[in-house]
Amino acid sequence: DGGITQSPKYLFRKEGQNVTLSCEQNLNHDAMYWYRQDPGQGLRLIYYSQIVNDFQKGDIAEGYSVSREKKESFPLTVTSAQKNPTAFYLCASSLGGQAPNSPLHFGNGTRLTVT
Amino acid sequence: AQSVTQPDIHITVSEGASLELRCNYSYGATPYLFWYVQSPGQGLQLLLKYFSGDTLVQGIKGFEAEFKRSQSSFNLRKPSVHWSDAAEYFCAVGAIEGGSQGNLIFGKGTKLSVKP
């Protein structure tokens, strides 16, 4: 079955350390997204990529970085510059330019805790 | 700028009762509208979507939603709620503007509790 895999499900880090969250999809989708979810705040867009080797900042990109070297993969690095990194992170994909506003397919998320 | 408002943060209904979750949007053109559901600790799953045509759309799990342009609303309904429907529900609007093609703007969610 096709889908999106996020790993790990839970991640713990010490303050000051960078950490990379994995996101892989086998849906052959062009577009991939990273969202951050905090209680009562809904989903906020961090970064998105419409095509390999290209990505754009979302609404809350500060303190995060991404790469898109392969169509299937869109890892997110939470850097030490992110002031409040503890959150639930969701990766998603869609057909992107093939079908604008096509629905998003989500992974099951990674809960990051930084202490 | 586009926006989505879900006025109810938390709703509790009895099992078997009807349900309506409200969603209002702000968008300059014809919107693309979505409802997603999220179980605790999980990702979001698409319930239904509206692009054009019939303003009453059917989704999975017995849900439906009605697009009302005059009220800028896209409320989600279910005639009879099941205990398994307890989850958080998100309304989203599609935004096509320049480089943000394909991105969705989400409401803050409505948490649904179901009592026996």
Tab-separated table of C-alpha atoms in Angstrom:
chain	number	residue	atom	x	y	z
A	1	ASP	CA	0.000	0.000	0.000
A	2	GLY	CA	1.215	3.493	-0.784
A	3	GLY	CA	1.636	6.011	1.936
A	4	ILE	CA	3.817	8.340	3.922
A	5	THR	CA	6.221	7.097	6.561
A	6	GLN	CA	7.504	9.347	9.285
A	7	SER	CA	10.175	8.176	11.659
A	8	PRO	CA	10.708	7.991	14.490
A	9	LYS	CA	7.302	8.342	16.153
A	10	TYR	CA	8.848	9.813	19.304
A	11	LEU	CA	12.096	11.761	19.481
A	12	PHE	CA	13.859	13.233	22.483
A	13	ARG	CA	16.727	15.691	22.281
A	14	LYS	CA	18.681	17.998	24.514
A	15	GLU	CA	18.451	21.707	23.971
A	16	GLY	CA	21.116	22.996	21.583
A	17	GLN	CA	21.210	19.882	19.426
A	18	ASN	CA	20.044	19.727	15.840
A	19	VAL	CA	17.673	16.889	15.009
A	20	THR	CA	16.424	15.526	11.699
A	21	LEU	CA	12.944	14.115	11.168
A	22	SER	CA	12.469	11.644	8.350
A	23	CYS	CA	9.614	11.639	5.823
A	24	GLU	CA	9.353	9.182	2.947
A	25	GLN	CA	6.471	8.696	0.504
A	26	ASN	CA	5.798	6.084	-2.170
A	27	LEU	CA	2.742	7.761	-3.660
A	28	ASN	CA	4.704	9.284	-6.546
A	29	HIS	CA	3.548	12.709	-5.383
A	30	ASP	CA	5.403	15.773	-6.575
A	31	ALA	CA	4.652	18.015	-3.602
A	32	MET	CA	5.650	17.487	0.002
A	33	TYR	CA	5.000	19.566	3.099
A	34	TRP	CA	5.998	19.888	6.720
A	35	TYR	CA	3.525	21.144	9.301
A	36	ARG	CA	3.896	21.830	12.969
A	37	GLN	CA	0.972	21.172	15.279
A	38	ASP	CA	0.607	22.659	18.749
A	39	PRO	CA	-2.463	22.240	20.955
A	40	GLY	CA	-5.182	24.709	20.032
A	41	GLN	CA	-3.210	26.178	17.125
A	42	GLY	CA	-4.096	23.881	14.279
A	43	LEU	CA	-1.479	23.158	11.635
A	44	ARG	CA	1.134	25.672	10.646
A	45	LEU	CA	3.193	25.279	7.487
A	46	ILE	CA	6.964	25.134	7.958
A	47	TYR	CA	8.308	24.322	4.486
A	48	TYR	CA	6.987	22.877	1.271
A	49	SER	CA	8.450	21.526	-1.915
A	50	GLN	CA	6.670	21.327	-5.259
A	51	ILE	CA	9.502	19.563	-7.079
A	52	VAL	CA	12.838	17.895	-6.448
A	53	ASN	CA	15.689	20.264	-5.555
A	54	ASP	CA	13.295	23.123	-4.857
A	55	PHE	CA	11.505	24.192	-1.699
A	56	GLN	CA	9.909	27.292	-0.209
A	57	LYS	CA	9.462	28.666	3.277
A	58	GLY	CA	6.072	28.436	4.860
A	59	ASP	CA	4.653	30.572	7.640
A	60	ILE	CA	7.040	29.480	10.403
A	61	ALA	CA	10.312	28.476	8.707
A	62	GLU	CA	12.687	30.160	11.175
A	63	GLY	CA	14.877	27.612	12.940
A	64	TYR	CA	14.125	24.841	10.459
A	65	SER	CA	15.783	23.561	7.298
A	66	VAL	CA	14.835	21.007	4.654
A	67	SER	CA	16.224	19.281	1.589
A	68	ARG	CA	14.554	17.582	-1.368
A	69	GLU	CA	17.210	15.549	-3.143
A	70	LYS	CA	14.804	12.743	-4.069
A	71	LYS	CA	11.150	12.795	-4.998
A	72	GLU	CA	10.349	10.302	-2.245
A	73	SER	CA	12.123	12.040	0.625
A	74	PHE	CA	11.727	15.372	2.408
A	75	PRO	CA	13.661	15.426	5.701
A	76	LEU	CA	13.203	18.263	8.166
A	77	THR	CA	16.022	19.465	10.420
A	78	VAL	CA	15.071	21.275	13.591
A	79	THR	CA	18.060	23.422	14.432
A	80	SER	CA	19.200	24.831	17.743
A	81	ALA	CA	17.960	28.216	16.513
A	82	GLN	CA	14.347	27.091	16.846
A	83	LYS	CA	13.278	28.681	20.126
A	84	ASN	CA	10.443	26.316	20.998
A	85	PRO	CA	10.937	23.043	19.112
A	86	THR	CA	8.809	20.745	21.249
A	87	ALA	CA	5.783	19.905	19.095
A	88	PHE	CA	4.058	17.331	16.920
A	89	TYR	CA	5.413	17.404	13.365
A	90	LEU	CA	3.389	16.201	10.406
A	91	CYS	CA	4.648	15.471	6.926
A	92	ALA	CA	2.247	15.450	3.996
A	93	SER	CA	2.285	15.034	0.246
A	94	SER	CA	0.018	15.804	-2.681
A	95	LEU	CA	-0.055	15.626	-6.456
A	96	GLY	CA	1.055	19.245	-6.450
A	97	GLY	CA	1.254	20.860	-9.865
A	98	GLN	CA	-0.373	17.833	-11.470
A	99	ALA	CA	-3.606	18.760	-9.682
A	100	PRO	CA	-3.611	22.055	-7.787
A	101	ASN	CA	-5.324	21.844	-4.419
A	102	SER	CA	-5.427	18.077	-4.529
A	103	PRO	CA	-5.940	16.657	-1.045
A	104	LEU	CA	-3.030	16.165	1.279
A	105	HIS	CA	-1.963	12.718	2.419
A	106	PHE	CA	-0.454	12.750	5.881
A	107	GLY	CA	2.032	10.631	7.742
A	108	ASN	CA	1.370	9.647	11.349
A	109	GLY	CA	3.633	12.313	12.740
A	110	THR	CA	6.707	12.611	14.927
A	111	ARG	CA	6.426	13.956	18.438
A	112	LEU	CA	9.598	15.842	19.281
A	113	THR	CA	10.450	16.696	22.861
A	114	VAL	CA	13.408	18.945	23.593
A	115	THR	CA	14.568	19.393	27.179
B	1	ALA	CA	-5.569	36.891	2.918
B	2	GLN	CA	-7.340	33.577	3.125
B	3	SER	CA	-8.437	32.332	6.502
B	4	VAL	CA	-10.489	29.591	8.078
B	5	THR	CA	-12.442	29.889	11.323
B	6	GLN	CA	-13.794	27.011	13.337
B	7	PRO	CA	-15.770	28.755	16.077
B	8	ASP	CA	-16.136	25.744	18.356
B	9	ILE	CA	-13.003	24.532	20.102
B	10	HIS	CA	-14.679	21.570	21.800
B	11	ILE	CA	-18.072	19.928	21.295
B	12	THR	CA	-19.621	17.064	23.234
B	13	VAL	CA	-22.526	15.064	21.811
B	14	SER	CA	-24.307	11.925	22.896
B	15	GLU	CA	-23.860	8.773	20.893
B	16	GLY	CA	-26.626	8.542	18.319
B	17	ALA	CA	-27.255	12.290	18.275
B	18	SER	CA	-26.745	14.439	15.207
B	19	LEU	CA	-23.630	16.535	14.740
B	20	GLU	CA	-22.788	19.775	13.005
B	21	LEU	CA	-19.296	21.280	13.068
B	22	ARG	CA	-19.012	24.811	11.823
B	23	CYS	CA	-16.458	26.221	9.410
B	24	ASN	CA	-16.297	29.729	7.958
B	25	TYR	CA	-13.743	30.827	5.432
B	26	SER	CA	-12.472	34.017	3.920
B	27	TYR	CA	-11.397	33.750	0.317
B	28	GLY	CA	-11.619	36.030	-2.688
B	29	ALA	CA	-12.507	33.477	-5.315
B	30	THR	CA	-14.255	30.115	-5.419
B	31	PRO	CA	-12.563	28.115	-2.714
B	32	TYR	CA	-11.452	24.553	-2.600
B	33	LEU	CA	-12.681	23.243	0.755
B	34	PHE	CA	-11.748	20.198	2.786
B	35	TRP	CA	-12.559	18.481	6.049
B	36	TYR	CA	-9.945	16.300	7.724
B	37	VAL	CA	-10.157	14.168	10.867
B	38	GLN	CA	-7.342	13.384	13.300
B	39	SER	CA	-7.329	10.689	15.960
B	40	PRO	CA	-4.997	11.276	18.928
B	41	GLY	CA	-1.339	10.863	18.035
B	42	GLN	CA	-2.113	10.221	14.388
B	43	GLY	CA	-1.950	12.070	11.103
B	44	LEU	CA	-4.915	13.652	9.380
B	45	GLN	CA	-7.316	11.742	7.154
B	46	LEU	CA	-9.416	13.341	4.444
B	47	LEU	CA	-13.159	13.119	5.129
B	48	LEU	CA	-14.466	15.010	2.102
B	49	LYS	CA	-13.712	17.823	-0.307
B	50	TYR	CA	-15.564	20.426	-2.347
B	51	PHE	CA	-14.217	21.801	-5.593
B	52	SER	CA	-17.295	22.721	-7.634
B	53	GLY	CA	-20.755	21.515	-8.609
B	54	ASP	CA	-23.210	20.096	-6.123
B	55	THR	CA	-22.913	22.068	-2.908
B	56	LEU	CA	-23.746	19.063	-0.740
B	57	VAL	CA	-20.836	16.650	-0.708
B	58	GLN	CA	-20.688	13.188	0.767
B	59	GLY	CA	-17.627	11.826	2.457
B	60	ILE	CA	-16.383	8.794	4.252
B	61	LYS	CA	-17.723	7.436	7.546
B	62	GLY	CA	-21.203	8.846	6.885
B	63	PHE	CA	-20.166	12.504	6.954
B	64	GLU	CA	-21.444	15.196	4.634
B	65	ALA	CA	-20.809	18.905	4.249
B	66	GLU	CA	-22.659	21.748	2.578
B	67	PHE	CA	-21.006	24.663	0.837
B	68	LYS	CA	-22.951	27.904	1.282
B	69	ARG	CA	-21.351	30.699	-0.678
B	70	SER	CA	-23.659	33.370	0.741
B	71	GLN	CA	-22.588	32.485	4.266
B	72	SER	CA	-18.959	31.623	3.448
B	73	SER	CA	-19.511	28.381	5.281
B	74	PHE	CA	-18.710	24.718	4.839
B	75	ASN	CA	-20.273	22.960	7.819
B	76	LEU	CA	-19.733	19.278	8.466
B	77	ARG	CA	-22.677	17.104	9.485
B	78	LYS	CA	-23.441	13.573	10.526
B	79	PRO	CA	-26.972	12.324	11.295
B	80	SER	CA	-25.976	9.882	14.034
B	81	VAL	CA	-22.658	10.015	15.843
B	82	HIS	CA	-20.775	6.880	16.874
B	83	TRP	CA	-18.324	6.647	19.762
B	84	SER	CA	-15.537	6.059	17.221
B	85	ASP	CA	-16.142	9.536	15.778
B	86	ALA	CA	-14.460	11.113	18.805
B	87	ALA	CA	-11.479	12.933	17.299
B	88	GLU	CA	-10.357	16.370	16.221
B	89	TYR	CA	-11.769	17.804	13.006
B	90	PHE	CA	-10.065	20.348	10.792
B	91	CYS	CA	-11.540	22.462	8.046
B	92	ALA	CA	-9.151	23.685	5.345
B	93	VAL	CA	-9.312	25.984	2.340
B	94	GLY	CA	-7.213	25.715	-0.773
B	95	ALA	CA	-5.108	28.763	-1.602
B	96	ILE	CA	-3.824	29.364	-5.085
B	97	GLU	CA	-1.710	32.481	-5.030
B	98	GLY	CA	1.545	32.842	-6.828
B	99	GLY	CA	4.073	30.491	-5.353
B	100	SER	CA	1.762	28.972	-2.780
B	101	GLN	CA	-0.067	26.811	-5.233
B	102	GLY	CA	-1.465	23.746	-3.639
B	103	ASN	CA	-1.074	24.806	-0.036
B	104	LEU	CA	-3.975	24.490	2.320
B	105	ILE	CA	-4.870	26.845	5.140
B	106	PHE	CA	-6.217	25.021	8.169
B	107	GLY	CA	-8.608	26.070	10.880
B	108	LYS	CA	-7.576	25.499	14.479
B	109	GLY	CA	-9.732	22.430	14.808
B	110	THR	CA	-12.782	21.298	16.749
B	111	LYS	CA	-12.375	18.493	19.223
B	112	LEU	CA	-15.353	16.170	19.342
B	113	SER	CA	-16.150	14.134	22.422
B	114	VAL	CA	-18.888	11.497	22.365
B	115	LYS	CA	-20.669	10.467	25.539
B	116	PRO	CA	-22.436	7.127	25.903
